[in-house]
PDB file of C-alpha atoms in Angstrom:
ATOM      1  CA  MET X   1      75.031 -38.635  68.904  1.00 50.00           C
ATOM      2  CA  LYS X   2      72.198 -38.881  66.138  1.00 50.00           C
ATOM      3  CA  ARG X   3      70.613 -36.003  68.269  1.00 50.00           C
ATOM      4  CA  LYS X   4      73.869 -34.186  68.628  1.00 52.00           C
ATOM      5  CA  ASN X   5      73.965 -33.933  64.999  1.00 56.00           C
ATOM      6  CA  TYR X   6      71.130 -32.773  64.177  1.00 49.00           C
ATOM      7  CA  LEU X   7      71.149 -30.109  66.392  1.00 47.00           C
ATOM      8  CA  SER X   8      74.754 -29.058  64.655  1.00 52.00           C
ATOM      9  CA  ALA X   9      72.308 -29.137  61.311  1.00 48.00           C
ATOM     10  CA  LEU X  10      69.866 -26.779  62.485  1.00 44.00           C
ATOM     11  CA  PHE X  11      72.255 -24.565  63.713  1.00 47.00           C
ATOM     12  CA  VAL X  12      74.651 -24.570  60.318  1.00 44.00           C
ATOM     13  CA  THR X  13      71.386 -24.440  58.453  1.00 44.00           C
ATOM     14  CA  GLY X  14      69.741 -21.452  60.789  1.00 51.00           C
ATOM     15  CA  LEU X  15      73.318 -19.796  60.588  1.00 45.00           C
ATOM     16  CA  PHE X  16      73.634 -19.605  56.429  1.00 46.00           C
ATOM     17  CA  VAL X  17      69.641 -18.698  56.452  1.00 40.00           C
ATOM     18  CA  SER X  18      70.644 -15.661  58.447  1.00 48.00           C
ATOM     19  CA  LEU X  19      73.989 -14.664  56.561  1.00 45.00           C
ATOM     20  CA  VAL X  20      71.863 -15.200  53.622  1.00 41.00           C
ATOM     21  CA  LEU X  21      68.657 -12.637  54.719  1.00 45.00           C
ATOM     22  CA  THR X  22      71.205 -10.044  56.343  1.00 44.00           C
ATOM     23  CA  SER X  23      72.888 -10.187  52.792  1.00 44.00           C
ATOM     24  CA  CYS X  24      70.301 -10.143  50.935  1.00 45.00           C
ATOM     25  CA  SER X  25      69.100  -7.235  53.221  1.00 46.00           C
ATOM     26  CA  ASN X  26      72.504  -5.374  53.025  1.00 48.00           C
ATOM     27  CA  LEU X  27      72.615  -5.803  49.416  1.00 41.00           C
ATOM     28  CA  ILE X  28      69.041  -3.682  49.048  1.00 40.00           C
ATOM     29  CA  GLU X  29      69.420  -1.575  51.935  1.00 42.00           C
ATOM     30  CA  ASP X  30      72.951  -1.019  49.259  1.00 45.00           C
ATOM     31  CA  LEU X  31      70.436  -0.332  45.966  1.00 41.00           C
ATOM     32  CA  LYS X  32      68.681   2.418  47.989  1.00 43.00           C
ATOM     33  CA  GLU X  33      71.542   4.382  48.451  1.00 47.00           C
ATOM     34  CA  LYS X  34      72.928   4.164  45.330  1.00 61.00           C
ATOM     35  CA  GLU X  35      73.571   7.574  43.642  1.00 93.00           C
ATOM     36  CA  PHE X  36      73.422   6.092  40.175  1.00 97.00           C
ATOM     37  CA  VAL X  37      71.367   3.569  38.982  1.00 97.00           C
ATOM     38  CA  ARG X  38      72.213   1.611  35.228  1.00 97.00           C
ATOM     39  CA  ILE X  39      69.575   1.344  33.193  1.00 98.00           C
ATOM     40  CA  ASN X  40      69.506  -0.739  30.342  1.00 97.00           C
ATOM     41  CA  GLY X  41      69.381   0.762  26.988  1.00 97.00           C
ATOM     42  CA  ARG X  42      67.742  -1.152  23.990  1.00 95.00           C
ATOM     43  CA  THR X  43      66.782   0.124  20.222  1.00 96.00           C
ATOM     44  CA  ILE X  44      62.739   0.311  20.267  1.00 95.00           C
ATOM     45  CA  ALA X  45      60.704  -0.397  17.326  1.00 95.00           C
ATOM     46  CA  VAL X  46      57.400   0.951  18.926  1.00 94.00           C
ATOM     47  CA  THR X  47      54.502  -0.874  17.523  1.00 92.00           C
ATOM     48  CA  SER X  48      51.460   0.754  19.218  1.00 90.00           C
ATOM     49  CA  GLY X  49      50.798   3.189  22.055  1.00 87.00           C
ATOM     50  CA  LEU X  50      51.748   2.757  25.718  1.00 90.00           C
ATOM     51  CA  THR X  51      49.791   3.420  28.366  1.00 89.00           C
ATOM     52  CA  PRO X  52      49.501   6.983  29.767  1.00 89.00           C
ATOM     53  CA  MET X  53      50.206   7.861  26.222  1.00 90.00           C
ATOM     54  CA  SER X  54      53.492   8.511  25.715  1.00 92.00           C
ATOM     55  CA  TYR X  55      54.534  11.732  23.000  1.00 88.00           C
ATOM     56  CA  VAL X  56      58.095  10.576  22.929  1.00 91.00           C
ATOM     57  CA  PHE X  57      57.758   6.626  22.725  1.00 93.00           C
ATOM     58  CA  LEU X  58      55.008   6.853  19.625  1.00 92.00           C
ATOM     59  CA  PRO X  59      53.764   3.639  16.848  1.00 94.00           C
ATOM     60  CA  GLY X  60      55.927   3.989  13.948  1.00 94.00           C
ATOM     61  CA  ARG X  61      59.003   5.193  15.859  1.00 94.00           C
ATOM     62  CA  ILE X  62      62.301   3.485  16.078  1.00 95.00           C
ATOM     63  CA  VAL X  63      63.093   4.719  19.145  1.00 95.00           C
ATOM     64  CA  VAL X  64      66.845   4.416  20.442  1.00 95.00           C
ATOM     65  CA  ILE X  65      68.158   4.464  24.066  1.00 96.00           C
ATOM     66  CA  HIS X  66      72.134   3.591  25.037  1.00 96.00           C
ATOM     67  CA  ASP X  67      72.798   2.187  28.249  1.00 98.00           C
ATOM     68  CA  PHE X  68      73.474   5.164  30.464  1.00 98.00           C
ATOM     69  CA  TYR X  69      73.598   6.164  34.299  1.00 98.00           C
ATOM     70  CA  MET X  70      70.491   8.048  36.213  1.00 98.00           C
ATOM     71  CA  CYS X  71      71.206   9.418  39.336  1.00 98.00           C
ATOM     72  CA  SER X  72      68.483   8.107  42.358  1.00 98.00           C
ATOM     73  CA  HIS X  73      67.461  11.608  43.196  1.00 98.00           C
ATOM     74  CA  GLU X  74      67.099  14.890  41.899  1.00 98.00           C
ATOM     75  CA  VAL X  75      70.185  17.542  42.484  1.00 98.00           C
ATOM     76  CA  THR X  76      69.867  18.704  45.957  1.00 98.00           C
ATOM     77  CA  GLN X  77      70.852  21.913  47.552  1.00 98.00           C
ATOM     78  CA  LYS X  78      74.386  20.800  48.812  1.00 98.00           C
ATOM     79  CA  GLU X  79      74.991  18.734  45.259  1.00 98.00           C
ATOM     80  CA  TYR X  80      74.402  22.155  43.371  1.00 98.00           C
ATOM     81  CA  GLU X  81      76.182  24.452  46.257  1.00 98.00           C
ATOM     82  CA  THR X  82      79.426  22.713  46.230  1.00 98.00           C
ATOM     83  CA  TYR X  83      80.203  23.494  42.413  1.00 98.00           C
ATOM     84  CA  CYS X  84      78.165  26.557  41.430  1.00 98.00           C
ATOM     85  CA  THR X  85      76.049  29.736  42.837  1.00 97.00           C
ATOM     86  CA  TYR X  86      73.042  30.617  41.737  1.00 97.00           C
ATOM     87  CA  THR X  87      72.467  32.592  39.108  1.00 95.00           C
ATOM     88  CA  GLY X  88      70.291  35.994  39.435  1.00 91.00           C
ATOM     89  CA  ASP X  89      68.394  37.911  42.146  1.00 92.00           C
ATOM     90  CA  PHE X  90      66.236  34.368  43.606  1.00 96.00           C
ATOM     91  CA  SER X  91      67.886  31.147  45.716  1.00 97.00           C
ATOM     92  CA  PRO X  92      66.184  28.912  47.995  1.00 98.00           C
ATOM     93  CA  ASN X  93      64.571  29.738  50.719  1.00 97.00           C
ATOM     94  CA  ASP X  94      62.459  29.043  53.761  1.00 97.00           C
ATOM     95  CA  ILE X  95      59.482  29.551  51.641  1.00 97.00           C
ATOM     96  CA  TYR X  96      59.964  27.200  49.445  1.00 98.00           C
ATOM     97  CA  GLY X  97      62.557  24.851  51.122  1.00 97.00           C
ATOM     98  CA  ARG X  98      66.179  25.397  52.154  1.00 98.00           C
ATOM     99  CA  GLY X  99      68.673  22.354  53.858  1.00 98.00           C
ATOM    100  CA  GLU X 100      71.012  19.778  52.440  1.00 98.00           C
ATOM    101  CA  ASN X 101      68.368  17.279  50.738  1.00 98.00           C
ATOM    102  CA  TYR X 102      65.872  19.395  49.240  1.00 98.00           C
ATOM    103  CA  PRO X 103      66.474  19.400  45.855  1.00 98.00           C
ATOM    104  CA  ALA X 104      68.145  22.915  43.825  1.00 98.00           C
ATOM    105  CA  TYR X 105      65.555  24.916  42.458  1.00 98.00           C
ATOM    106  CA  TYR X 106      65.894  28.334  40.945  1.00 98.00           C
ATOM    107  CA  VAL X 107      68.447  27.118  38.153  1.00 97.00           C
ATOM    108  CA  SER X 108      68.115  27.508  34.408  1.00 96.00           C
ATOM    109  CA  TRP X 109      68.939  25.311  32.122  1.00 96.00           C
ATOM    110  CA  TYR X 110      72.133  27.048  31.747  1.00 97.00           C
ATOM    111  CA  ASP X 111      72.541  26.695  35.008  1.00 98.00           C
ATOM    112  CA  ALA X 112      72.660  22.953  34.932  1.00 98.00           C
ATOM    113  CA  LEU X 113      74.650  22.844  32.128  1.00 98.00           C
ATOM    114  CA  VAL X 114      77.520  24.772  34.169  1.00 98.00           C
ATOM    115  CA  TYR X 115      76.834  22.528  36.911  1.00 98.00           C
ATOM    116  CA  CYS X 116      77.231  19.383  34.296  1.00 98.00           C
ATOM    117  CA  ASN X 117      80.422  20.505  33.531  1.00 98.00           C
ATOM    118  CA  ARG X 118      81.858  21.713  36.519  1.00 98.00           C
ATOM    119  CA  ARG X 119      81.291  18.156  38.590  1.00 98.00           C
ATOM    120  CA  SER X 120      83.120  16.577  35.366  1.00 98.00           C
ATOM    121  CA  ILE X 121      85.939  18.888  35.916  1.00 98.00           C
ATOM    122  CA  ALA X 122      86.341  18.336  39.453  1.00 98.00           C
ATOM    123  CA  GLU X 123      85.888  14.737  39.044  1.00 97.00           C
ATOM    124  CA  GLY X 124      88.363  13.816  36.880  1.00 98.00           C
ATOM    125  CA  LEU X 125      85.602  12.647  34.423  1.00 98.00           C
ATOM    126  CA  THR X 126      85.398  14.407  30.681  1.00 98.00           C
ATOM    127  CA  PRO X 127      82.830  17.400  30.468  1.00 98.00           C
ATOM    128  CA  CYS X 128      79.946  16.970  27.967  1.00 98.00           C
ATOM    129  CA  TYR X 129      79.802  20.634  26.892  1.00 98.00           C
ATOM    130  CA  THR X 130      81.182  23.059  24.716  1.00 98.00           C
ATOM    131  CA  ILE X 131      80.326  26.380  24.381  1.00 97.00           C
ATOM    132  CA  ASN X 132      82.233  29.574  23.076  1.00 93.00           C
ATOM    133  CA  SER X 133      84.485  26.107  21.705  1.00 96.00           C
ATOM    134  CA  SER X 134      85.481  24.884  25.782  1.00 98.00           C
ATOM    135  CA  THR X 135      84.300  22.581  27.696  1.00 98.00           C
ATOM    136  CA  ASP X 136      85.330  24.876  30.649  1.00 98.00           C
ATOM    137  CA  PRO X 137      82.499  26.725  32.270  1.00 98.00           C
ATOM    138  CA  ASP X 138      84.713  29.650  33.536  1.00 97.00           C
ATOM    139  CA  ASP X 139      85.503  30.811  29.598  1.00 97.00           C
ATOM    140  CA  TRP X 140      81.473  30.202  28.971  1.00 97.00           C
ATOM    141  CA  GLY X 141      80.985  34.153  30.184  1.00 95.00           C
ATOM    142  CA  ASP X 142      77.951  34.833  32.253  1.00 95.00           C
ATOM    143  CA  VAL X 143      74.309  32.833  32.173  1.00 96.00           C
ATOM    144  CA  PRO X 144      72.294  34.472  30.183  1.00 94.00           C
ATOM    145  CA  LEU X 145      69.454  35.643  32.271  1.00 93.00           C
ATOM    146  CA  LEU X 146      67.409  37.702  28.551  1.00 90.00           C
ATOM    147  CA  PRO X 147      66.790  36.181  25.531  1.00 87.00           C
ATOM    148  CA  ASN X 148      69.421  38.730  24.060  1.00 86.00           C
ATOM    149  CA  GLU X 149      72.125  37.126  25.768  1.00 89.00           C
ATOM    150  CA  ILE X 150      72.024  33.772  24.863  1.00 89.00           C
ATOM    151  CA  ASP X 151      73.138  33.387  21.399  1.00 87.00           C
ATOM    152  CA  ALA X 152      76.439  31.206  22.172  1.00 90.00           C
ATOM    153  CA  TRP X 153      74.977  29.058  24.725  1.00 93.00           C
ATOM    154  CA  ASP X 154      72.323  28.298  22.701  1.00 88.00           C
ATOM    155  CA  VAL X 155      74.296  26.437  20.035  1.00 90.00           C
ATOM    156  CA  ALA X 156      75.809  24.433  23.268  1.00 94.00           C
ATOM    157  CA  ILE X 157      77.214  20.680  21.845  1.00 96.00           C
ATOM    158  CA  CYS X 158      76.806  17.728  24.211  1.00 97.00           C
ATOM    159  CA  ASP X 159      79.441  15.088  23.580  1.00 97.00           C
ATOM    160  CA  TRP X 160      77.270  11.660  24.421  1.00 96.00           C
ATOM    161  CA  ASN X 161      80.577   9.674  24.354  1.00 96.00           C
ATOM    162  CA  ALA X 162      82.005  11.677  26.985  1.00 98.00           C
ATOM    163  CA  ASN X 163      81.605  10.025  30.778  1.00 97.00           C
ATOM    164  CA  GLY X 164      80.647  13.337  32.164  1.00 98.00           C
ATOM    165  CA  TYR X 165      77.542  14.494  33.519  1.00 98.00           C
ATOM    166  CA  ARG X 166      75.005  16.322  31.420  1.00 98.00           C
ATOM    167  CA  LEU X 167      71.050  15.663  31.387  1.00 98.00           C
ATOM    168  CA  PRO X 168      68.777  13.009  30.046  1.00 98.00           C
ATOM    169  CA  THR X 169      67.215  13.941  26.556  1.00 96.00           C
ATOM    170  CA  GLU X 170      64.017  13.327  27.385  1.00 94.00           C
ATOM    171  CA  ALA X 171      63.780   9.658  25.626  1.00 95.00           C
ATOM    172  CA  GLU X 172      65.718   8.540  28.361  1.00 97.00           C
ATOM    173  CA  TRP X 173      63.973  10.343  31.495  1.00 97.00           C
ATOM    174  CA  GLU X 174      60.646   8.251  30.353  1.00 97.00           C
ATOM    175  CA  TYR X 175      62.692   5.316  29.583  1.00 97.00           C
ATOM    176  CA  ALA X 176      63.818   5.578  32.795  1.00 98.00           C
ATOM    177  CA  ALA X 177      60.477   6.455  34.633  1.00 97.00           C
ATOM    178  CA  ARG X 178      58.815   3.730  32.780  1.00 97.00           C
ATOM    179  CA  ASN X 179      61.857   1.311  34.763  1.00 96.00           C
ATOM    180  CA  GLU X 180      63.436   1.032  31.327  1.00 96.00           C
ATOM    181  CA  ASN X 181      59.413   0.588  29.724  1.00 92.00           C
ATOM    182  CA  ARG X 182      58.262  -2.929  31.810  1.00 90.00           C
ATOM    183  CA  ASP X 183      55.512  -0.785  33.619  1.00 91.00           C
ATOM    184  CA  SER X 184      52.402   0.502  32.730  1.00 92.00           C
ATOM    185  CA  TYR X 185      51.894   2.790  35.730  1.00 96.00           C
ATOM    186  CA  THR X 186      50.305   5.745  35.282  1.00 97.00           C
ATOM    187  CA  PHE X 187      52.892   7.604  37.285  1.00 97.00           C
ATOM    188  CA  ALA X 188      56.994   6.647  38.023  1.00 98.00           C
ATOM    189  CA  GLY X 189      56.093   3.401  40.126  1.00 97.00           C
ATOM    190  CA  SER X 190      52.586   3.649  40.643  1.00 98.00           C
ATOM    191  CA  ASN X 191      49.169   3.441  39.818  1.00 97.00           C
ATOM    192  CA  THR X 192      48.578   6.260  43.044  1.00 97.00           C
ATOM    193  CA  GLU X 193      50.045   9.836  42.614  1.00 97.00           C
ATOM    194  CA  GLY X 194      50.464  10.300  46.774  1.00 97.00           C
ATOM    195  CA  ASP X 195      52.682   7.399  46.756  1.00 98.00           C
ATOM    196  CA  VAL X 196      55.073   8.710  44.540  1.00 98.00           C
ATOM    197  CA  ALA X 197      54.850  12.442  44.139  1.00 98.00           C
ATOM    198  CA  TRP X 198      54.820  15.536  45.490  1.00 98.00           C
ATOM    199  CA  SER X 199      52.063  17.519  43.881  1.00 97.00           C
ATOM    200  CA  SER X 200      49.432  20.336  45.026  1.00 97.00           C
ATOM    201  CA  VAL X 201      46.852  17.477  46.824  1.00 96.00           C
ATOM    202  CA  ASN X 202      49.602  16.612  49.118  1.00 97.00           C
ATOM    203  CA  SER X 203      52.599  18.804  49.114  1.00 98.00           C
ATOM    204  CA  GLY X 204      52.060  22.156  51.518  1.00 97.00           C
ATOM    205  CA  GLY X 205      52.581  24.652  48.268  1.00 97.00           C
ATOM    206  CA  LYS X 206      56.883  23.068  47.992  1.00 97.00           C
ATOM    207  CA  PRO X 207      59.033  20.904  47.446  1.00 98.00           C
ATOM    208  CA  HIS X 208      60.008  18.417  49.945  1.00 98.00           C
ATOM    209  CA  GLU X 209      63.157  16.719  50.616  1.00 98.00           C
ATOM    210  CA  VAL X 210      64.682  14.373  47.973  1.00 98.00           C
ATOM    211  CA  LYS X 211      63.865  10.753  48.776  1.00 98.00           C
ATOM    212  CA  THR X 212      60.376  10.949  51.054  1.00 98.00           C
ATOM    213  CA  LYS X 213      58.669   9.025  48.767  1.00 98.00           C
ATOM    214  CA  ALA X 214      58.366   5.650  46.923  1.00 98.00           C
ATOM    215  CA  GLN X 215      61.030   4.991  44.021  1.00 97.00           C
ATOM    216  CA  ASN X 216      60.287   3.407  41.087  1.00 97.00           C
ATOM    217  CA  GLY X 217      61.906   0.236  40.578  1.00 95.00           C
ATOM    218  CA  LYS X 218      64.545   1.313  39.705  1.00 96.00           C
ATOM    219  CA  TYR X 219      65.408   2.834  42.738  1.00 97.00           C
ATOM    220  CA  LEU X 220      64.718   6.164  41.422  1.00 98.00           C
ATOM    221  CA  TYR X 221      62.799   9.241  43.482  1.00 98.00           C
ATOM    222  CA  ASP X 222      61.011  12.039  42.778  1.00 98.00           C
ATOM    223  CA  MET X 223      60.533  11.133  39.069  1.00 97.00           C
ATOM    224  CA  SER X 224      57.155  12.075  39.317  1.00 97.00           C
ATOM    225  CA  GLY X 225      56.846  15.554  41.687  1.00 96.00           C
ATOM    226  CA  ASN X 226      58.854  17.502  44.073  1.00 98.00           C
ATOM    227  CA  VAL X 227      59.984  19.222  41.413  1.00 97.00           C
ATOM    228  CA  PHE X 228      60.019  19.691  37.292  1.00 96.00           C
ATOM    229  CA  GLU X 229      63.353  18.092  35.735  1.00 96.00           C
ATOM    230  CA  TRP X 230      65.458  19.815  32.383  1.00 96.00           C
ATOM    231  CA  CYS X 231      66.071  17.489  29.600  1.00 95.00           C
ATOM    232  CA  TRP X 232      68.178  18.103  26.842  1.00 95.00           C
ATOM    233  CA  ASP X 233      65.566  18.332  24.278  1.00 91.00           C
ATOM    234  CA  ARG X 234      64.052  22.263  22.804  1.00 86.00           C
ATOM    235  CA  TYR X 235      60.267  21.870  22.914  1.00 77.00           C
ATOM    236  CA  GLY X 236      58.713  20.866  19.506  1.00 67.00           C
ATOM    237  CA  ASP X 237      61.623  18.446  18.355  1.00 58.00           C
ATOM    238  CA  ILE X 238      60.123  15.219  17.336  1.00 47.00           C
ATOM    239  CA  SER X 239      63.979  13.256  16.269  1.00 44.00           C
ATOM    240  CA  SER X 240      65.713  14.077  20.129  1.00 44.00           C
ATOM    241  CA  GLU X 241      64.600  10.004  21.414  1.00 41.00           C
ATOM    242  CA  THR X 242      68.040   9.515  19.445  1.00 42.00           C
ATOM    243  CA  PRO X 243      71.215  11.664  21.654  1.00 43.00           C
ATOM    244  CA  GLU X 244      72.969  11.681  18.339  1.00 39.00           C
ATOM    245  CA  THR X 245      71.024  14.306  16.804  1.00 39.00           C
ATOM    246  CA  GLY X 246      72.565  16.762  18.292  1.00 39.00           C
ATOM    247  CA  VAL X 247      68.959  18.676  18.297  1.00 40.00           C
ATOM    248  CA  ILE X 248      69.270  22.087  16.821  1.00 39.00           C
ATOM    249  CA  SER X 249      66.132  23.979  16.187  1.00 42.00           C
ATOM    250  CA  ASP X 250      64.819  27.813  16.372  1.00 45.00           C
ATOM    251  CA  ASN X 251      62.485  27.274  19.787  1.00 54.00           C
ATOM    252  CA  VAL X 252      64.449  28.346  22.526  1.00 63.00           C
ATOM    253  CA  SER X 253      62.031  26.551  24.781  1.00 83.00           C
ATOM    254  CA  ARG X 254      62.858  23.377  27.072  1.00 91.00           C
ATOM    255  CA  ILE X 255      60.953  20.756  28.055  1.00 92.00           C
ATOM    256  CA  THR X 256      60.625  19.966  31.419  1.00 93.00           C
ATOM    257  CA  ARG X 257      59.352  16.526  33.061  1.00 95.00           C
ATOM    258  CA  GLY X 258      58.192  14.422  35.709  1.00 94.00           C
ATOM    259  CA  GLY X 259      55.420  17.110  37.600  1.00 93.00           C
ATOM    260  CA  ASN X 260      55.958  19.584  40.396  1.00 96.00           C
ATOM    261  CA  TRP X 261      55.210  20.286  43.920  1.00 97.00           C
ATOM    262  CA  GLY X 262      52.443  22.447  41.969  1.00 96.00           C
ATOM    263  CA  SER X 263      50.671  20.395  39.625  1.00 95.00           C
ATOM    264  CA  ILE X 264      47.628  19.655  40.307  1.00 94.00           C
ATOM    265  CA  ALA X 265      46.524  16.012  40.268  1.00 93.00           C
ATOM    266  CA  GLY X 266      47.193  13.323  37.757  1.00 92.00           C
ATOM    267  CA  ALA X 267      49.803  16.045  35.805  1.00 93.00           C
ATOM    268  CA  SER X 268      53.105  14.479  36.918  1.00 94.00           C
ATOM    269  CA  ASN X 269      52.681  11.031  34.917  1.00 95.00           C
ATOM    270  CA  VAL X 270      55.096   9.460  33.278  1.00 95.00           C
ATOM    271  CA  SER X 271      54.549  10.933  29.991  1.00 91.00           C
ATOM    272  CA  ALA X 272      53.272  14.686  30.076  1.00 84.00           C
ATOM    273  CA  HIS X 273      55.029  17.561  28.286  1.00 78.00           C
ATOM    274  CA  ASN X 274      54.936  19.154  31.891  1.00 66.00           C
ATOM    275  CA  ASN X 275      56.477  22.457  31.003  1.00 58.00           C
ATOM    276  CA  ARG X 276      58.064  24.286  28.303  1.00 64.00           C
ATOM    277  CA  SER X 277      60.464  26.933  29.582  1.00 76.00           C
ATOM    278  CA  ASN X 278      62.708  29.612  28.392  1.00 88.00           C
ATOM    279  CA  ALA X 279      66.624  28.092  28.899  1.00 92.00           C
ATOM    280  CA  TYR X 280      67.160  31.394  30.682  1.00 92.00           C
ATOM    281  CA  SER X 281      64.323  31.217  32.631  1.00 90.00           C
ATOM    282  CA  SER X 282      64.489  29.916  36.876  1.00 94.00           C
ATOM    283  CA  SER X 283      61.868  28.980  39.028  1.00 95.00           C
ATOM    284  CA  PRO X 284      61.616  27.404  42.474  1.00 97.00           C
ATOM    285  CA  ARG X 285      59.002  24.660  40.895  1.00 96.00           C
ATOM    286  CA  ILE X 286      62.254  23.498  37.765  1.00 96.00           C
ATOM    287  CA  GLY X 287      65.074  21.835  39.256  1.00 97.00           C
ATOM    288  CA  PHE X 288      67.148  19.100  37.536  1.00 98.00           C
ATOM    289  CA  ARG X 289      68.616  15.134  37.604  1.00 98.00           C
ATOM    290  CA  VAL X 290      71.927  14.325  36.075  1.00 98.00           C
ATOM    291  CA  VAL X 291      72.736  11.080  34.091  1.00 98.00           C
ATOM    292  CA  ARG X 292      76.126   9.959  32.358  1.00 98.00           C
ATOM    293  CA  THR X 293      76.920   7.504  29.832  1.00 97.00           C
ATOM    294  CA  ALA X 294      77.654   3.917  30.662  1.00 96.00           C
ATOM    295  CA  ASP X 295      81.287   3.115  29.791  1.00 80.00           C
TER     296      ASP X 295
END
């Protein structure tokens, strides 16, 4: 009788352990497949410099990060082409990678705003961006291709309280890449660039499908390497770590972060201002990632 009870107890214990392991495994897989990851914000009084050195989280600054959701991956060609067409003479091709899960590229900063609002409207969310007094990209006119066409577009207004899609601020991007500033890794999730990044060392001269390298601890992929990612901020602004500032300046260059498939070794680190590109320009090296303000 005792042996029977003992065997029954072993069976129940084994079943429980199996269920727990299965549940944990499923949870991990669910996290890996989540499209959006919640990033918990906080107010950071920066007292000492970060490693690697940050251009945003500088000693003496108070940086305010509000809760937000960040997409686990760069916007893919499938996602982009659901709502937008490529502006100008170029679109993804076999030379640089063409396919549903490749990151979208040849996308200007202005193209990214169009995508954000169109996707927001399609999903019943409140659009973040206003141009020409409208949140509907159909009212904005043609996407600028030259500097003399940018006037209305370059004073775009962002509603930081809207629940639609938008570009991250530079501070949000770096804070997320650093795993909510918990990590001191050189790259997003590792001190070894090749673990997490496609760069000139290993890319073969082109982007790769998203989420094919390791994530950074928050299940965010390709924060280092693959394609540069547009941020909201203008190049040279020092106040844009707080979204409420609205960021207005005379400089039409926008910040991109994260390195790209052609970056030299080490240039995909979590703090580098990797590029300063005109907002109307597009390149096979530049894509973007979207965020949403948390409720």
